[in-house]
Amino acid sequence: MALVTSKEMFEKAYVEGYAIGAFNVNNMEIIQGITEAAKEERAPLILQVSSGARKYANHTYLIKLVEAAVIETDLPICLHLDHGDTFELCKSCVDGGFTSVMIDGSHLSFAENIELTRRVVEYAHDHGVVVEGELGRLAGVEDDINVSAKDSSYTDPDQVQEFVEKTGVDSLAIAIGTSHGAYKFKPGTKPQLRFDILEEIERRLPGFPIVLHGASSVVPEFVKMINENGGNMADAIGVPEDMLRRAAQMAVCKINIDSDLRLAMTGTIRKYMAENPSHFDPRQYLKPARAAIKEMVRHKLINVLGCNGKA
Ligand code: G3H
Ligand code: 13P
Ligand code: ZN
């Protein structure tokens, strides 16, 4: 099995009412934890790399680790650039072996977003690579850029058909109330997503795959583990799992998860260090951290995404 695009994954997911998990990867243990769970659950997978991850771990190291995961799992795995912000970055990932790229022009004007996205699509399609675009702007932190709630905006369903037709994108990320990071909703308020907007977009773009960013549930078990072991994430609140499940049964074919991986890893390491203050071999604390990622991903594949057994 070689790396694949997300085209067939999305076609099947749309028809059968589930979503593919798109998990952010930054190092070997994260890749191993995710892919071991997917292998055991026979789940198709998207592994995504942000520009920050690429700077941290190096393009070649990440590519080689993902290729190793393909060999070890024999699963269909799509390697995706998360939040590409320039044509040059997308081109570099297309040239460097990624099978999917996101061009995120959501901060630009509608016309500029179309122009930039169309340019990336032309190049990527010429090289057999698929493209995700974005309309609407999520709140939260990504790549050190903090988008405040007042600067965020829901996707306007009136714009989606024109955007997809003029750019030729293969999937579309939308903003319906999710946000990046671990602090998604105000404490004391009821988390809500705009399913009415999703329904309207689905009606305007029948059969077209929609992507949900900022979709970590901020698993309480790991927030507790962090808070009990010297951390302070008291107000962390994520997207309720039942809402993600509902979105996965609709037109949402790709659900992005990063913060939950970070919380699982950090919570487990904090606990391990608190219980074993004299240990200093990284393998001792990375092993349980990797196992925690694996079990958390398994839970998502089965109970949230519904993509287990679909590979
Ligand atoms: O949406 C952003 C992802 O969580 C990646 O985060 O840019 O800090 O690697 P990062
Ligand atoms: P979370 O911060 O909710 O995990 O979102 C990740 C994401 O959207 C990556 O693009
Ligand atoms: Zn995102």
Short mmCIF file of N, CA and C and ligand atoms in Angstrom, two decimals, residues 24-26 48-54 56 82-83 102 104 138 141-145 179-181 213-214 216 256-259 262, ligand 1:
data_model
loop_
_atom_site.label_atom_id
_atom_site.label_comp_id
_atom_site.label_asym_id
_atom_site.label_seq_id
_atom_site.Cartn_x
_atom_site.Cartn_y
_atom_site.Cartn_z
N ASN A 24 -3.22 15.46 13.78
CA ASN A 24 -1.96 16.19 13.57
C ASN A 24 -0.78 15.40 14.13
N VAL A 25 0.30 15.36 13.36
CA VAL A 25 1.48 14.60 13.81
C VAL A 25 2.72 15.49 13.87
N ASN A 26 3.52 15.25 14.90
CA ASN A 26 4.73 16.04 15.14
C ASN A 26 5.96 15.20 15.45
N GLN A 48 -1.97 14.62 9.38
CA GLN A 48 -1.74 15.96 8.86
C GLN A 48 -0.61 16.67 9.59
N VAL A 49 0.07 17.50 8.79
CA VAL A 49 1.27 18.18 9.24
C VAL A 49 1.05 19.68 9.08
N SER A 50 1.19 20.43 10.16
CA SER A 50 1.06 21.89 10.06
C SER A 50 2.42 22.47 9.66
N SER A 51 2.44 23.75 9.29
CA SER A 51 3.75 24.33 8.95
C SER A 51 4.63 24.35 10.20
N GLY A 52 4.00 24.50 11.38
CA GLY A 52 4.77 24.47 12.63
C GLY A 52 5.38 23.09 12.86
N ALA A 53 4.63 22.05 12.55
CA ALA A 53 5.13 20.68 12.72
C ALA A 53 6.29 20.42 11.76
N ARG A 54 6.14 20.96 10.56
CA ARG A 54 7.17 20.79 9.54
C ARG A 54 8.46 21.51 9.95
N TYR A 56 9.27 22.09 13.09
CA TYR A 56 9.76 21.41 14.30
C TYR A 56 10.50 20.12 13.95
N ASP A 82 -1.72 20.71 6.74
CA ASP A 82 -2.77 21.39 7.51
C ASP A 82 -2.51 22.90 7.50
N HIS A 83 -3.50 23.68 7.15
CA HIS A 83 -3.39 25.15 7.17
C HIS A 83 -2.21 25.71 6.38
N MET A 102 -3.96 21.62 2.29
CA MET A 102 -4.98 22.62 2.57
C MET A 102 -4.38 23.98 2.25
N ASP A 104 -5.32 27.63 3.21
CA ASP A 104 -6.23 28.34 4.11
C ASP A 104 -6.19 29.84 3.79
N LEU A 138 -12.42 30.32 11.91
CA LEU A 138 -12.53 29.76 13.26
C LEU A 138 -11.82 30.65 14.27
N VAL A 141 -6.35 29.32 18.64
CA VAL A 141 -4.92 29.48 18.33
C VAL A 141 -4.48 28.43 17.33
N GLU A 142 -3.82 28.86 16.24
CA GLU A 142 -3.22 27.91 15.33
C GLU A 142 -1.92 28.54 14.83
N ASP A 143 -0.85 27.75 14.85
CA ASP A 143 0.46 28.26 14.43
C ASP A 143 0.82 29.59 15.08
N ASP A 144 0.54 29.68 16.37
CA ASP A 144 0.87 30.89 17.15
C ASP A 144 0.03 32.11 16.79
N ILE A 145 -0.94 31.97 15.88
CA ILE A 145 -1.80 33.11 15.57
C ILE A 145 -3.10 32.93 16.34
N SER A 179 -13.63 25.69 17.41
CA SER A 179 -12.47 26.58 17.37
C SER A 179 -11.22 25.79 17.73
N HIS A 180 -10.07 26.32 17.38
CA HIS A 180 -8.81 25.63 17.64
C HIS A 180 -8.41 25.74 19.11
N GLY A 181 -7.71 24.73 19.59
CA GLY A 181 -7.17 24.79 20.94
C GLY A 181 -8.07 24.13 21.98
N HIS A 213 -12.74 21.67 11.35
CA HIS A 213 -11.51 21.93 12.13
C HIS A 213 -11.91 22.16 13.59
N GLY A 214 -10.89 22.24 14.44
CA GLY A 214 -11.14 22.60 15.84
C GLY A 214 -12.10 21.64 16.52
N SER A 216 -11.53 18.90 18.59
CA SER A 216 -11.18 18.10 19.77
C SER A 216 -12.28 18.21 20.82
N ASN A 256 -10.90 17.18 12.22
CA ASN A 256 -9.51 17.46 12.61
C ASN A 256 -9.32 17.41 14.13
N ILE A 257 -8.33 16.65 14.55
CA ILE A 257 -8.07 16.50 15.98
C ILE A 257 -6.58 16.65 16.27
N ASP A 258 -6.25 17.64 17.05
CA ASP A 258 -4.88 17.85 17.49
C ASP A 258 -4.81 18.03 19.01
N SER A 259 -5.61 18.96 19.53
CA SER A 259 -5.51 19.26 20.97
C SER A 259 -5.70 18.02 21.84
N ARG A 262 -2.47 16.27 22.14
CA ARG A 262 -1.54 17.01 23.01
C ARG A 262 -1.89 16.79 24.48
O1 G3H B 1 -5.00 23.95 13.67
C1 G3H B 1 -3.84 23.87 14.05
C2 G3H B 1 -3.27 22.59 14.53
O2 G3H B 1 -3.70 22.30 15.84
C3 G3H B 1 -1.78 22.62 14.41
O3 G3H B 1 -1.22 23.39 15.41
O4 G3H B 1 0.21 24.94 14.10
O5 G3H B 1 0.63 24.55 16.55
O6 G3H B 1 1.15 22.77 14.87
P1 G3H B 1 0.28 23.96 15.23
#
